[in-house]
């Protein structure tokens, strides 16, 4: 990548083509171009995303409170779902407030440290969610394919280890991504054509050759997304095949549950594969695709997991009835 004029020596007449990795960064902050440059569209998006973010917080908090207060929702599936809701709240909070704020300001800036922190958090919570979705698929696969051994295989200890492994895996992944970026020299343009700090837009600004790092990103983020997607698809295919031996009522209940999970997997991992399973290039569609897995999916998850789940809906009704009774006293 060509380096900006600030990287050139006073005697040079053209830009410098190579900068050592040890060169000191001249960039202390980045300018985000945001989701849109149109002020009218920006105001509309501000209202829209404010409602989306409020829905994410309220919807996922409702699921967490319902699961924690209901004795009926004590199965491993709801244990994982409560953590998924927590991750969704955290994941959207990393990006949504900054996006909403920037829709109303002319100059959208973020410090270098703030940008790296956002990059770390986005990949930490994003990768943790991918691993949690994989753990949930494993739970459903055992529950439907081996119902007699389910409680012995997926016990509280195993559930705890799967959640812990998801957090550790997310942290290791995000640490690798962040270290790759922090080693790059940024000496020229500091405008990021995005509403958040991510790997590909930052690689575009680096004043050095980024091919190897780009391949590493594909091997890291891309392969995690693709491999987990393949594992999930195979798991749900096995589940669907095994449903032939179940009763019509059990088959329908399991089908509803699996449909919800598959919907979430496609909505979340589809955009992730599109973004990270390719060389370090940026497209105009990247911003809208990123909105899907950072805001839209966390907002839809509470609806997807509750609309066809009678147990969760009944637990919410009991929680509401209890609240009404307490308010009447």
Coordinates of C-alpha atoms in Angstrom, one line a residue, residues 7-317:
X7 CA 6.2 9.1 5.6
X8 CA 8.5 10.5 3.0
X9 CA 12.0 12.1 3.5
X10 CA 12.5 15.8 2.8
X11 CA 14.6 14.9 -0.3
X12 CA 12.0 12.5 -1.8
X13 CA 9.7 13.7 -4.6
X14 CA 7.3 10.7 -4.3
X15 CA 5.7 8.6 -1.7
X16 CA 7.6 6.0 0.2
X17 CA 6.6 2.4 -0.6
X18 CA 8.0 0.6 2.3
X19 CA 8.1 1.5 6.0
X20 CA 9.6 -0.7 8.6
X21 CA 7.3 -2.2 11.3
X22 CA 9.3 -0.4 14.0
X23 CA 8.5 3.1 12.6
X24 CA 6.7 5.2 15.1
X25 CA 3.0 5.9 14.4
X26 CA 2.1 9.5 13.4
X27 CA -1.6 8.8 13.8
X28 CA -3.1 9.6 17.3
X29 CA -6.7 9.5 16.2
X30 CA -8.9 8.2 13.3
X31 CA -11.7 9.9 11.5
X32 CA -14.7 7.6 10.9
X33 CA -16.7 8.3 7.8
X34 CA -19.7 6.7 9.5
X35 CA -22.7 4.9 8.1
X36 CA -23.9 7.7 5.8
X37 CA -22.8 11.2 4.7
X38 CA -26.4 12.4 4.0
X39 CA -27.7 14.5 7.0
X40 CA -31.3 13.7 6.4
X41 CA -30.6 9.9 6.2
X42 CA -28.4 10.3 9.3
X43 CA -31.2 11.8 11.4
X44 CA -33.5 9.0 10.3
X45 CA -30.9 6.4 11.1
X46 CA -30.3 8.0 14.5
X47 CA -34.0 7.4 15.5
X48 CA -34.0 4.0 14.0
X49 CA -30.8 2.7 15.7
X50 CA -31.7 4.3 19.0
X51 CA -34.9 2.2 18.9
X52 CA -32.9 -0.8 17.9
X53 CA -30.4 -0.4 20.7
X54 CA -33.1 0.1 23.3
X55 CA -34.8 -3.1 22.0
X56 CA -31.5 -5.0 22.3
X57 CA -31.0 -4.0 25.9
X58 CA -34.6 -4.5 27.0
X59 CA -35.2 -7.7 25.0
X60 CA -32.0 -9.5 26.1
X61 CA -32.3 -8.3 29.7
X62 CA -35.9 -9.6 29.8
X63 CA -34.6 -13.0 28.7
X64 CA -31.8 -13.0 31.3
X65 CA -34.2 -12.1 34.1
X66 CA -36.9 -14.6 33.0
X67 CA -34.4 -17.4 32.9
X68 CA -32.7 -16.5 36.2
X69 CA -36.1 -16.2 38.0
X70 CA -37.9 -19.2 36.5
X71 CA -37.5 -22.6 38.0
X72 CA -38.9 -24.2 34.9
X73 CA -36.1 -22.8 32.6
X74 CA -33.3 -24.7 34.3
X75 CA -32.2 -26.8 31.3
X76 CA -28.7 -26.3 29.7
X77 CA -30.4 -24.7 26.6
X78 CA -31.6 -21.8 28.7
X79 CA -28.3 -21.7 30.6
X80 CA -26.6 -21.0 27.2
X81 CA -29.3 -18.7 26.1
X82 CA -28.9 -16.4 29.1
X83 CA -25.2 -16.1 28.4
X84 CA -25.9 -15.5 24.7
X85 CA -28.2 -12.6 25.7
X86 CA -25.5 -11.2 27.9
X87 CA -23.0 -11.4 25.0
X88 CA -25.5 -9.7 22.7
X89 CA -25.9 -6.8 25.1
X90 CA -22.2 -6.4 25.4
X91 CA -21.5 -6.8 21.7
X92 CA -23.9 -4.2 20.6
X93 CA -22.8 -1.8 23.3
X94 CA -19.3 -1.8 21.9
X95 CA -20.6 -0.4 18.6
X96 CA -24.1 1.0 18.8
X97 CA -23.7 4.0 21.2
X98 CA -20.7 5.3 19.1
X99 CA -22.6 4.8 15.9
X100 CA -25.8 6.6 17.2
X101 CA -23.7 9.5 18.6
X102 CA -21.7 9.9 15.3
X103 CA -24.9 10.1 13.3
X104 CA -25.5 13.6 14.8
X105 CA -22.0 15.0 14.6
X106 CA -20.1 16.5 11.7
X107 CA -16.6 15.2 12.6
X108 CA -16.6 11.6 13.8
X109 CA -13.3 10.9 15.5
X110 CA -11.9 8.1 17.7
X111 CA -8.6 8.0 19.4
X112 CA -6.0 5.4 18.4
X113 CA -6.3 3.7 21.8
X114 CA -10.1 3.8 21.6
X115 CA -10.0 2.3 18.1
X116 CA -7.8 -0.6 19.2
X117 CA -10.0 -1.1 22.3
X118 CA -13.1 -1.3 20.1
X119 CA -11.4 -3.7 17.7
X120 CA -10.5 -5.9 20.7
X121 CA -14.0 -5.8 22.2
X122 CA -15.8 -6.4 18.8
X123 CA -13.8 -9.5 18.1
X124 CA -13.9 -10.7 21.7
X125 CA -17.7 -10.7 22.0
X126 CA -18.2 -11.6 18.4
X127 CA -16.1 -14.7 18.6
X128 CA -17.5 -15.6 22.0
X129 CA -21.0 -15.6 20.4
X130 CA -19.9 -17.9 17.6
X131 CA -18.5 -20.4 20.2
X132 CA -21.7 -20.1 22.3
X133 CA -23.9 -20.8 19.2
X134 CA -21.7 -23.9 18.6
X135 CA -22.2 -25.0 22.2
X136 CA -25.9 -24.6 21.9
X137 CA -25.9 -26.7 18.7
X138 CA -24.0 -29.4 20.6
X139 CA -26.6 -29.3 23.4
X140 CA -29.5 -29.7 21.0
X141 CA -27.8 -32.5 19.2
X142 CA -27.3 -34.5 22.3
X143 CA -30.8 -33.7 23.7
X144 CA -32.5 -34.9 20.5
X145 CA -30.1 -37.7 19.3
X146 CA -29.3 -39.2 22.7
X147 CA -32.2 -38.2 25.0
X148 CA -31.7 -41.0 27.5
X149 CA -28.0 -40.0 28.1
X150 CA -28.6 -36.2 27.8
X151 CA -28.5 -35.3 31.6
X152 CA -25.4 -37.4 32.1
X153 CA -23.5 -36.0 29.1
X154 CA -24.6 -32.3 29.3
X155 CA -24.5 -31.7 33.0
X156 CA -23.8 -28.4 34.9
X157 CA -20.1 -29.0 34.9
X158 CA -19.9 -29.6 31.2
X159 CA -22.1 -26.5 30.6
X160 CA -19.8 -24.4 32.7
X161 CA -16.7 -25.6 30.8
X162 CA -18.3 -25.0 27.4
X163 CA -19.2 -21.4 28.4
X164 CA -15.7 -20.8 29.9
X165 CA -14.1 -22.2 26.7
X166 CA -16.2 -19.8 24.7
X167 CA -15.0 -16.8 26.7
X168 CA -11.4 -18.0 26.5
X169 CA -11.6 -18.8 22.8
X170 CA -13.0 -15.3 22.1
X171 CA -10.3 -13.7 24.2
X172 CA -7.5 -15.5 22.4
X173 CA -8.9 -14.8 19.0
X174 CA -9.4 -11.0 19.8
X175 CA -5.9 -10.8 21.3
X176 CA -4.4 -12.2 18.1
X177 CA -6.3 -9.9 15.8
X178 CA -5.5 -6.8 18.0
X179 CA -1.7 -7.7 18.2
X180 CA -1.6 -8.0 14.4
X181 CA -3.0 -4.5 14.0
X182 CA -1.0 -2.8 16.8
X183 CA 2.2 -3.8 15.2
X184 CA 1.4 -2.0 12.0
X185 CA 2.7 1.6 11.4
X186 CA 0.1 4.2 10.6
X187 CA 1.7 7.3 9.2
X188 CA -0.5 8.7 6.5
X189 CA -4.3 9.0 5.9
X190 CA -6.4 8.4 9.0
X191 CA -9.9 8.2 7.6
X192 CA -11.7 4.9 8.1
X193 CA -14.4 4.2 5.6
X194 CA -16.6 2.6 8.3
X195 CA -18.6 3.3 11.4
X196 CA -16.4 1.1 13.6
X197 CA -12.7 0.1 13.9
X198 CA -12.2 -3.3 12.2
X199 CA -9.3 -5.2 10.8
X200 CA -9.8 -4.7 7.0
X201 CA -10.3 -0.9 7.1
X202 CA -7.3 -0.5 9.4
X203 CA -5.1 -2.7 7.1
X204 CA -6.0 -0.4 4.3
X205 CA -4.5 2.6 6.2
X206 CA -1.2 0.8 7.2
X207 CA 2.0 2.2 5.7
X208 CA 3.5 -1.2 5.0
X209 CA 2.8 -4.4 3.1
X210 CA -0.2 -6.2 4.7
X211 CA -0.6 -9.3 2.6
X212 CA 0.7 -11.8 5.2
X213 CA -1.3 -10.2 7.9
X214 CA -4.4 -10.2 5.6
X215 CA -3.9 -14.0 5.1
X216 CA -3.6 -14.4 8.9
X217 CA -6.9 -12.6 9.4
X218 CA -8.6 -14.9 6.9
X219 CA -7.0 -17.9 8.6
X220 CA -8.1 -16.6 12.0
X221 CA -11.5 -14.8 11.7
X222 CA -12.5 -16.3 8.4
X223 CA -11.8 -20.0 9.3
X224 CA -13.4 -19.7 12.7
X225 CA -16.6 -18.3 11.1
X226 CA -16.6 -20.9 8.3
X227 CA -15.6 -23.9 10.3
X228 CA -18.2 -23.2 13.1
X229 CA -20.8 -22.6 10.4
X230 CA -20.0 -26.0 8.8
X231 CA -20.1 -27.7 12.3
X232 CA -23.5 -26.0 13.0
X233 CA -25.0 -27.0 9.7
X234 CA -23.8 -30.6 10.1
X235 CA -25.1 -30.7 13.7
X236 CA -28.6 -29.5 12.7
X237 CA -28.6 -31.8 9.7
X238 CA -28.0 -34.8 12.0
X239 CA -30.8 -33.5 14.3
X240 CA -33.3 -33.2 11.5
X241 CA -32.4 -36.8 10.3
X242 CA -32.8 -38.2 13.8
X243 CA -36.3 -36.5 14.2
X244 CA -37.8 -39.2 12.0
X245 CA -37.8 -41.6 14.9
X246 CA -39.6 -39.1 17.3
X247 CA -43.3 -38.7 17.8
X248 CA -45.1 -36.0 15.8
X249 CA -45.4 -33.7 18.9
X250 CA -41.8 -34.1 19.9
X251 CA -40.7 -33.7 16.2
X252 CA -42.6 -30.4 16.0
X253 CA -41.2 -29.1 19.2
X254 CA -37.6 -29.9 18.3
X255 CA -38.2 -28.5 14.8
X256 CA -39.3 -25.2 16.2
X257 CA -36.2 -25.0 18.5
X258 CA -33.8 -25.9 15.7
X259 CA -35.4 -23.5 13.3
X260 CA -34.8 -20.7 15.8
X261 CA -31.2 -21.7 16.2
X262 CA -30.5 -22.1 12.5
X263 CA -32.0 -18.6 11.8
X264 CA -29.7 -17.0 14.3
X265 CA -26.7 -18.9 12.9
X266 CA -27.4 -17.8 9.3
X267 CA -28.1 -14.1 10.3
X268 CA -24.9 -13.9 12.4
X269 CA -22.3 -16.2 10.6
X270 CA -23.4 -15.4 7.1
X271 CA -22.3 -11.7 7.3
X272 CA -19.1 -12.7 9.2
X273 CA -18.1 -15.2 6.5
X274 CA -18.7 -12.5 3.8
X275 CA -16.5 -10.0 5.7
X276 CA -13.6 -12.2 6.8
X277 CA -13.4 -15.0 4.3
X278 CA -11.7 -12.9 1.7
X279 CA -8.4 -10.9 1.1
X280 CA -8.0 -7.6 3.0
X281 CA -10.2 -5.5 0.8
X282 CA -13.2 -3.3 1.6
X283 CA -16.5 -3.0 -0.2
X284 CA -19.2 -0.3 0.0
X285 CA -21.6 -3.0 1.3
X286 CA -19.3 -3.8 4.2
X287 CA -20.9 -1.2 6.5
X288 CA -24.5 -2.5 6.0
X289 CA -23.3 -6.1 6.3
X290 CA -21.6 -5.2 9.6
X291 CA -24.8 -3.7 10.9
X292 CA -26.4 -7.1 10.6
X293 CA -24.1 -8.9 13.0
X294 CA -23.4 -6.0 15.4
X295 CA -27.0 -4.7 15.8
X296 CA -29.7 -6.5 13.8
X297 CA -28.9 -10.0 15.0
X298 CA -28.6 -9.1 18.7
X299 CA -32.0 -7.3 18.4
X300 CA -33.7 -10.2 16.7
X301 CA -32.3 -12.9 19.0
X302 CA -34.9 -12.3 21.8
X303 CA -37.7 -12.5 19.3
X304 CA -36.4 -15.5 17.5
X305 CA -35.9 -17.5 20.7
X306 CA -39.2 -16.6 22.3
X307 CA -41.8 -16.4 19.5
X308 CA -42.1 -20.2 19.1
X309 CA -40.9 -21.2 22.5
X310 CA -43.9 -21.7 24.7
X311 CA -41.8 -22.4 27.8
X312 CA -40.2 -19.0 27.7
X313 CA -43.5 -17.2 26.9
X314 CA -45.2 -18.9 29.9
X315 CA -42.3 -18.0 32.1
X316 CA -42.5 -14.3 31.0
X317 CA -46.3 -14.4 31.7

